[in-house]
Short mmCIF file of C-alpha atoms and ligand atoms in Angstrom, two decimals:
data_model
loop_
_atom_site.label_atom_id
_atom_site.label_comp_id
_atom_site.label_asym_id
_atom_site.label_seq_id
_atom_site.Cartn_x
_atom_site.Cartn_y
_atom_site.Cartn_z
CA MET A 1 -21.31 64.56 -62.49
CA GLY A 2 -19.25 61.70 -61.18
CA THR A 3 -22.23 59.38 -61.55
CA CYS A 4 -22.87 60.50 -65.13
CA ARG A 5 -19.26 59.93 -65.97
CA ALA A 6 -19.32 56.51 -64.33
CA GLN A 7 -22.45 55.63 -66.29
CA CYS A 8 -20.86 56.73 -69.57
CA VAL A 9 -17.79 54.69 -68.80
CA LEU A 10 -19.96 51.71 -67.87
CA LEU A 11 -22.04 52.11 -71.03
CA GLY A 12 -18.94 52.25 -73.19
CA PHE A 13 -17.58 49.30 -71.32
CA LEU A 14 -20.75 47.26 -71.88
CA LEU A 15 -20.71 48.11 -75.58
CA ILE A 16 -17.15 46.91 -75.81
CA ALA A 17 -17.98 43.87 -73.71
CA SER A 18 -20.93 42.91 -75.91
CA HIS A 19 -18.77 43.39 -78.97
CA TRP A 20 -16.16 41.03 -77.59
CA THR A 21 -18.45 38.29 -76.43
CA LEU A 22 -15.72 35.66 -76.43
CA VAL A 23 -13.18 37.55 -74.34
CA GLN A 24 -13.43 38.19 -70.64
CA ASN A 25 -12.39 41.19 -68.59
CA ILE A 26 -10.18 40.18 -65.73
CA SER A 27 -8.76 42.23 -62.85
CA CYS A 28 -5.04 42.73 -62.43
CA GLU A 29 -2.79 44.17 -59.77
CA VAL A 30 -1.50 47.55 -60.94
CA SER A 31 1.57 49.36 -59.60
CA GLN A 32 4.84 50.89 -60.68
CA THR A 33 7.88 51.15 -58.43
CA LEU A 34 11.29 52.58 -59.09
CA SER A 35 13.64 52.51 -56.12
CA LEU A 36 17.06 51.79 -54.70
CA GLU A 37 17.02 49.30 -51.83
CA ASP A 38 19.66 47.91 -49.49
CA ASP A 39 18.11 44.47 -49.28
CA PRO A 40 15.25 43.97 -51.74
CA SER A 41 14.55 40.38 -50.72
CA ARG A 42 13.62 41.59 -47.22
CA THR A 43 12.37 45.12 -47.59
CA PHE A 44 10.62 45.30 -50.92
CA ASN A 45 6.81 45.15 -50.61
CA TRP A 46 5.32 44.43 -54.03
CA THR A 47 1.66 44.58 -53.04
CA SER A 48 -0.59 46.87 -55.07
CA GLN A 49 -4.11 47.87 -56.06
CA ALA A 50 -6.44 45.75 -58.19
CA GLU A 51 -8.03 47.26 -61.28
CA ILE A 52 -10.45 45.85 -63.85
CA CYS A 53 -8.82 45.53 -67.25
CA ASN A 54 -10.27 46.05 -70.69
CA PRO A 55 -11.86 42.93 -72.16
CA GLY A 56 -9.34 40.40 -73.37
CA GLU A 57 -6.37 41.91 -71.57
CA PHE A 58 -3.79 39.91 -69.64
CA CYS A 59 -2.03 40.63 -66.35
CA GLN A 60 1.70 41.07 -66.12
CA GLU A 61 4.27 41.53 -63.37
CA THR A 62 7.87 42.34 -64.21
CA VAL A 63 10.84 43.28 -62.07
CA LEU A 64 14.36 44.18 -63.14
CA LEU A 65 17.10 44.20 -60.48
CA ILE A 66 20.54 45.72 -61.01
CA LYS A 67 23.37 45.95 -58.50
CA ALA A 68 27.05 46.75 -58.43
CA GLU A 69 29.41 45.41 -55.75
CA GLY A 70 28.96 47.64 -52.71
CA THR A 71 25.95 49.60 -53.98
CA LYS A 72 22.26 49.40 -53.30
CA THR A 73 20.05 47.44 -55.67
CA ALA A 74 18.01 49.24 -58.29
CA ILE A 75 14.46 47.91 -58.60
CA LEU A 76 12.20 48.60 -61.54
CA ALA A 77 8.92 46.85 -60.86
CA SER A 78 5.68 46.99 -62.81
CA LYS A 79 2.30 45.29 -62.50
CA SER A 80 -0.46 46.08 -64.97
CA CYS A 81 -3.07 45.01 -67.48
CA VAL A 82 -1.51 44.40 -70.89
CA PRO A 83 -2.92 43.61 -74.33
CA GLN A 84 -3.58 39.92 -74.80
CA GLY A 85 -0.38 37.94 -75.09
CA THR A 86 1.03 34.54 -74.29
CA GLU A 87 1.11 33.08 -70.80
CA THR A 88 4.80 32.98 -69.88
CA MET A 89 7.01 33.14 -66.83
CA THR A 90 10.59 34.14 -67.47
CA PHE A 91 13.71 34.55 -65.38
CA VAL A 92 16.73 36.03 -67.12
CA GLN A 93 20.19 36.71 -65.76
CA TYR A 94 21.78 39.20 -68.14
CA THR A 95 24.97 39.74 -66.15
CA ALA A 96 26.22 37.34 -63.52
CA PRO A 97 28.39 38.01 -60.47
CA PRO A 98 31.12 38.53 -59.42
CA GLY A 99 30.72 42.27 -59.75
CA LEU A 100 27.72 43.71 -61.51
CA ILE A 101 24.52 41.72 -61.60
CA SER A 102 21.43 42.22 -63.67
CA ILE A 103 18.39 39.93 -63.58
CA SER A 104 14.72 40.06 -64.39
CA TYR A 105 11.56 38.15 -63.62
CA SER A 106 8.48 38.53 -65.77
CA ASN A 107 5.10 36.82 -65.56
CA TYR A 108 2.30 37.21 -68.10
CA CYS A 109 -0.89 35.44 -67.06
CA ASN A 110 -4.57 35.25 -67.90
CA ASP A 111 -6.46 34.86 -64.59
CA SER A 112 -7.83 37.57 -62.35
CA LEU A 113 -5.18 38.87 -59.95
CA CYS A 114 -2.65 36.28 -61.09
CA ASN A 115 0.13 38.93 -61.04
CA ASN A 116 0.18 38.75 -57.26
CA LYS A 117 3.78 38.18 -56.22
CA GLU A 118 4.14 40.04 -52.90
CA ASN A 119 7.91 40.23 -52.48
CA LEU A 120 11.23 39.41 -54.10
CA ALA A 121 12.34 36.72 -51.66
CA SER A 122 12.19 33.96 -54.27
CA ILE A 123 13.78 36.11 -56.96
CA TRP A 124 16.70 37.86 -55.27
CA ARG A 125 18.75 36.37 -52.46
CA VAL A 126 22.06 37.86 -51.43
CA PRO A 127 23.53 36.53 -48.20
CA GLU A 128 25.78 38.64 -46.01
CA PRO A 129 29.48 38.49 -46.82
CA THR A 130 30.95 35.64 -44.83
CA ALA A 131 34.48 36.89 -44.21
CA THR A 132 36.28 40.13 -43.58
CA THR A 133 38.80 40.97 -46.22
CA ASN A 134 42.06 42.75 -46.73
CA MET A 135 41.49 44.91 -49.78
CA SER A 136 45.01 46.20 -50.26
CA GLY A 137 46.27 45.10 -53.65
CA ALA A 138 42.80 44.46 -55.06
CA ARG A 139 41.86 46.08 -58.35
CA HIS A 140 39.53 49.05 -58.23
CA CYS A 141 36.77 50.54 -60.36
CA PRO A 142 34.67 53.70 -60.01
CA THR A 143 31.42 52.46 -58.50
CA CYS A 144 27.95 53.91 -58.43
CA LEU A 145 24.29 53.17 -59.05
CA ALA A 146 21.99 56.16 -59.43
CA LEU A 147 18.69 57.26 -60.91
CA GLY A 148 20.23 60.07 -62.91
CA PRO A 149 23.89 61.02 -63.12
CA CYS A 150 26.16 59.69 -60.40
CA ALA A 151 26.89 62.42 -57.84
CA SER A 152 30.06 60.54 -57.00
CA ALA A 153 31.66 57.27 -58.02
CA PRO A 154 34.19 56.23 -55.41
CA SER A 155 36.91 53.84 -56.47
CA MET A 156 36.02 50.50 -54.90
CA PRO A 157 38.00 47.26 -54.68
CA CYS A 158 36.84 44.60 -57.12
CA ALA A 159 35.78 41.08 -56.27
CA ASN A 160 38.13 38.33 -57.35
CA GLY A 161 37.35 37.17 -60.85
CA THR A 162 36.20 40.49 -62.26
CA THR A 163 38.04 41.70 -65.33
CA GLN A 164 36.65 45.06 -66.34
CA CYS A 165 35.33 48.40 -65.18
CA TYR A 166 31.88 49.06 -66.61
CA GLN A 167 30.41 52.56 -66.98
CA GLY A 168 27.01 52.72 -68.61
CA ARG A 169 23.64 54.35 -68.82
CA LEU A 170 20.35 52.47 -69.12
CA GLU A 171 17.34 54.29 -70.45
CA PHE A 172 13.99 52.65 -69.69
CA SER A 173 10.62 53.54 -71.14
CA GLY A 174 7.18 51.98 -70.93
CA GLY A 175 5.47 50.13 -68.11
CA GLY A 176 5.14 53.42 -66.22
CA LEU A 177 8.85 53.25 -65.40
CA ASP A 178 10.43 55.85 -67.67
CA SER A 179 13.83 56.49 -66.12
CA ILE A 180 17.56 56.65 -66.61
CA LEU A 181 19.87 54.54 -64.50
CA HIS A 182 23.61 55.18 -64.33
CA VAL A 183 25.77 52.21 -63.40
CA LYS A 184 29.50 51.92 -62.71
CA GLY A 185 31.40 49.03 -61.24
CA CYS A 186 33.63 45.98 -61.56
CA THR A 187 32.39 43.13 -63.74
CA THR A 188 33.31 40.02 -65.67
CA MET A 189 31.09 41.07 -68.56
CA ILE A 190 32.83 42.33 -71.68
CA GLY A 191 31.73 45.49 -73.45
CA CYS A 192 28.52 47.45 -73.18
CA ARG A 193 26.30 44.49 -72.34
CA LEU A 194 24.96 44.82 -68.83
CA MET A 195 21.57 43.97 -70.39
CA ALA A 196 23.11 41.39 -72.76
CA SER A 197 21.85 43.41 -75.75
CA ILE A 198 18.24 42.69 -74.77
CA VAL A 199 16.01 45.59 -75.81
CA SER A 200 12.87 44.87 -73.79
CA VAL A 201 11.97 43.57 -70.34
CA GLY A 202 8.26 42.90 -69.89
CA PRO A 203 6.47 46.14 -70.83
CA MET A 204 9.68 48.20 -70.71
CA THR A 205 12.08 48.93 -73.51
CA VAL A 206 15.76 49.32 -72.63
CA LYS A 207 18.51 51.28 -74.32
CA GLU A 208 22.04 50.78 -73.04
CA THR A 209 24.88 53.15 -73.85
CA CYS A 210 28.40 53.31 -72.46
CA SER A 211 30.22 56.62 -72.50
CA TYR A 212 33.52 54.81 -72.39
CA GLN A 213 34.98 51.79 -70.76
CA SER A 214 38.37 51.40 -69.23
CA LEU A 215 40.06 48.08 -69.06
CA LEU A 216 41.36 47.22 -65.66
CA GLN A 217 44.99 47.81 -64.93
CA PRO A 218 47.11 44.69 -65.10
CA ARG A 219 46.91 42.96 -61.77
CA LEU A 220 48.51 44.94 -59.03
CA ALA A 221 50.46 42.96 -56.55
CA GLU A 222 49.72 39.63 -58.14
CA THR A 223 51.19 37.81 -55.19
CA GLY A 224 50.74 38.73 -51.59
CA ALA A 225 47.47 40.48 -52.18
CA SER A 226 44.44 39.31 -50.33
CA TRP A 227 41.46 39.23 -52.59
CA MET A 228 37.98 39.92 -51.48
CA PRO A 229 36.23 36.56 -51.43
CA THR A 230 33.83 36.19 -54.24
CA SER A 231 30.37 36.89 -52.97
CA VAL A 232 28.28 33.80 -52.74
CA TRP A 233 25.22 34.85 -54.60
CA VAL A 234 22.41 32.48 -54.08
CA LEU A 235 20.40 32.49 -57.21
CA GLU A 236 19.45 28.87 -57.23
CA LEU A 237 16.02 29.62 -58.56
CA LEU A 238 17.50 31.57 -61.40
CA LEU A 239 20.46 29.53 -62.45
CA PRO A 240 18.53 26.57 -63.87
CA ALA A 241 16.44 29.06 -65.79
CA LEU A 242 19.40 31.03 -67.05
CA LEU A 243 18.36 32.67 -70.29
CA LEU A 244 15.66 30.08 -70.82
CA PRO A 245 12.16 31.42 -71.22
CA LEU A 246 9.86 29.09 -69.37
CA THR A 247 6.33 28.50 -70.37
CA HIS A 248 4.25 28.53 -67.27
CA CYS A 249 1.74 25.70 -67.17
CA PRO A 250 -1.06 26.64 -64.79
C1 NAG B 1 -16.47 42.06 -66.63
O1 NAG B 1 -17.33 43.15 -66.83
C2 NAG B 1 -18.68 42.83 -66.72
C3 NAG B 1 -19.48 44.06 -67.07
O2 NAG B 1 -19.04 45.15 -66.35
C4 NAG B 1 -18.98 42.35 -65.30
O3 NAG B 1 -20.33 41.96 -65.19
C5 NAG B 1 -18.11 41.15 -65.00
O4 NAG B 1 -18.25 40.77 -63.65
C6 NAG B 1 -16.64 41.50 -65.25
N1 NAG B 1 -15.87 40.28 -65.10
C7 NAG B 1 -14.76 40.26 -64.37
C8 NAG B 1 -14.08 38.94 -64.32
O5 NAG B 1 -14.35 41.21 -63.75
C1 NAG B 2 2.78 45.66 -47.86
O1 NAG B 2 2.04 46.84 -48.05
C2 NAG B 2 0.63 46.66 -47.89
C3 NAG B 2 -0.06 47.96 -48.25
O2 NAG B 2 0.63 49.05 -47.80
C4 NAG B 2 0.34 46.23 -46.46
O3 NAG B 2 -1.03 46.03 -46.27
C5 NAG B 2 1.10 44.93 -46.18
O4 NAG B 2 0.92 44.56 -44.83
C6 NAG B 2 2.58 45.10 -46.46
N1 NAG B 2 3.22 43.79 -46.35
C7 NAG B 2 4.33 43.62 -45.64
C8 NAG B 2 4.87 42.23 -45.62
O5 NAG B 2 4.90 44.54 -45.08
C1 NAG B 3 -7.78 33.91 -71.30
O1 NAG B 3 -8.75 33.36 -70.40
C2 NAG B 3 -10.08 33.50 -70.86
C3 NAG B 3 -11.00 33.03 -69.76
O2 NAG B 3 -10.47 31.93 -69.08
C4 NAG B 3 -10.25 32.71 -72.16
O3 NAG B 3 -11.57 32.89 -72.64
C5 NAG B 3 -9.27 33.25 -73.18
O4 NAG B 3 -9.34 32.46 -74.36
C6 NAG B 3 -7.86 33.21 -72.63
N1 NAG B 3 -7.00 33.84 -73.60
C7 NAG B 3 -5.87 33.29 -74.03
C8 NAG B 3 -5.14 34.04 -75.08
O5 NAG B 3 -5.45 32.24 -73.59
C1 NAG B 4 46.74 43.67 -45.91
O1 NAG B 4 47.72 42.99 -46.66
C2 NAG B 4 48.95 43.72 -46.80
C3 NAG B 4 49.89 42.92 -47.68
O2 NAG B 4 49.24 42.02 -48.48
C4 NAG B 4 49.55 43.98 -45.43
O3 NAG B 4 50.76 44.76 -45.56
C5 NAG B 4 48.55 44.75 -44.57
O4 NAG B 4 49.07 44.89 -43.26
C6 NAG B 4 47.22 43.99 -44.51
N1 NAG B 4 46.25 44.80 -43.79
C7 NAG B 4 45.48 44.30 -42.85
C8 NAG B 4 44.50 45.25 -42.21
O5 NAG B 4 45.52 43.13 -42.50
C1 NAG B 5 41.08 34.47 -56.88
O1 NAG B 5 41.15 33.90 -58.16
C2 NAG B 5 42.33 33.12 -58.36
C3 NAG B 5 42.34 32.70 -59.82
O2 NAG B 5 41.10 32.71 -60.38
C4 NAG B 5 42.28 31.94 -57.40
O3 NAG B 5 43.44 31.15 -57.59
C5 NAG B 5 42.23 32.45 -55.99
O4 NAG B 5 42.12 31.39 -55.07
C6 NAG B 5 41.07 33.40 -55.80
N1 NAG B 5 41.13 33.99 -54.47
C7 NAG B 5 40.08 34.06 -53.68
C8 NAG B 5 40.31 34.71 -52.35
O5 NAG B 5 38.98 33.63 -53.99
#
């Protein structure tokens, strides 16, 4: 039974292959991961299984990373075969620190197993905080990051430089990563734009909604307060590429 089915699939495949004599079937890594990690650059293992694609298809690998100050990092990662496209490699930083951060990396390529990035070390680097801080007097926002509604959103002190409390909901579909992420935290970004009004990331579509947003209170204790030092986010690979799609020349 299994053999018959395999033969039928192979026959169909050969028919398609002979029909598309000019296009080639490549293999791509295929995996979908949705998780919350403490330190994605160290712990996230992006290895996967290879599969043969339909003739003419491309490979893609896309990861979206979202974090609020003091929360874990949400990872939405997808590798798959995709309909023929354009070979591109893109880094985008939608929201920059201090406070909330949202970035993506996406690679569309046309060689077998070219979507083979194994980890996020070159994409996401967040060093340990360098100094202890005295939070009294700092501004606060409800803070949470959850797949689904936040069970709790403790009020957390904001990093220096943040101006707003953000409270939003991101709905993702496609790429095998259908999910809803709830995000709350301090940010410099204005309005409901954690994703900078971008509606798709690689194979995923994104819909961002904000139930409400509260402006921060005027500065409490303007003088005498010790601010949390702004986190030194090392995104040197990303910053030059900020919002610039890069064409990848093989
Ligand atoms: C594509 O499929 C054909 C027929 O199954 C096979 O002979 C060929 O090795 C495949 N090519 C690649 C690159 O996988
Ligand atoms: C990642 O996972 C794969 C498969 O489970 C494993 O073979 C590989 O050793 C892991 N890599 C690291 C760096 O842990
Ligand atoms: C993808 O690569 C194959 C084989 O190298 C080539 O025949 C095909 O034209 C390429 N497709 C695009 C859109 O570049
Ligand atoms: C933090 O700063 C406030 C005044 O700015 C001070 O009263 C308090 O003792 C400090 N707390 C610590 C743990 O240093
Ligand atoms: C916080 O920001 C203010 C104004 O932007 C700056 O003068 C101050 O040095 C900053 N404090 C810290 C601890 O970074």
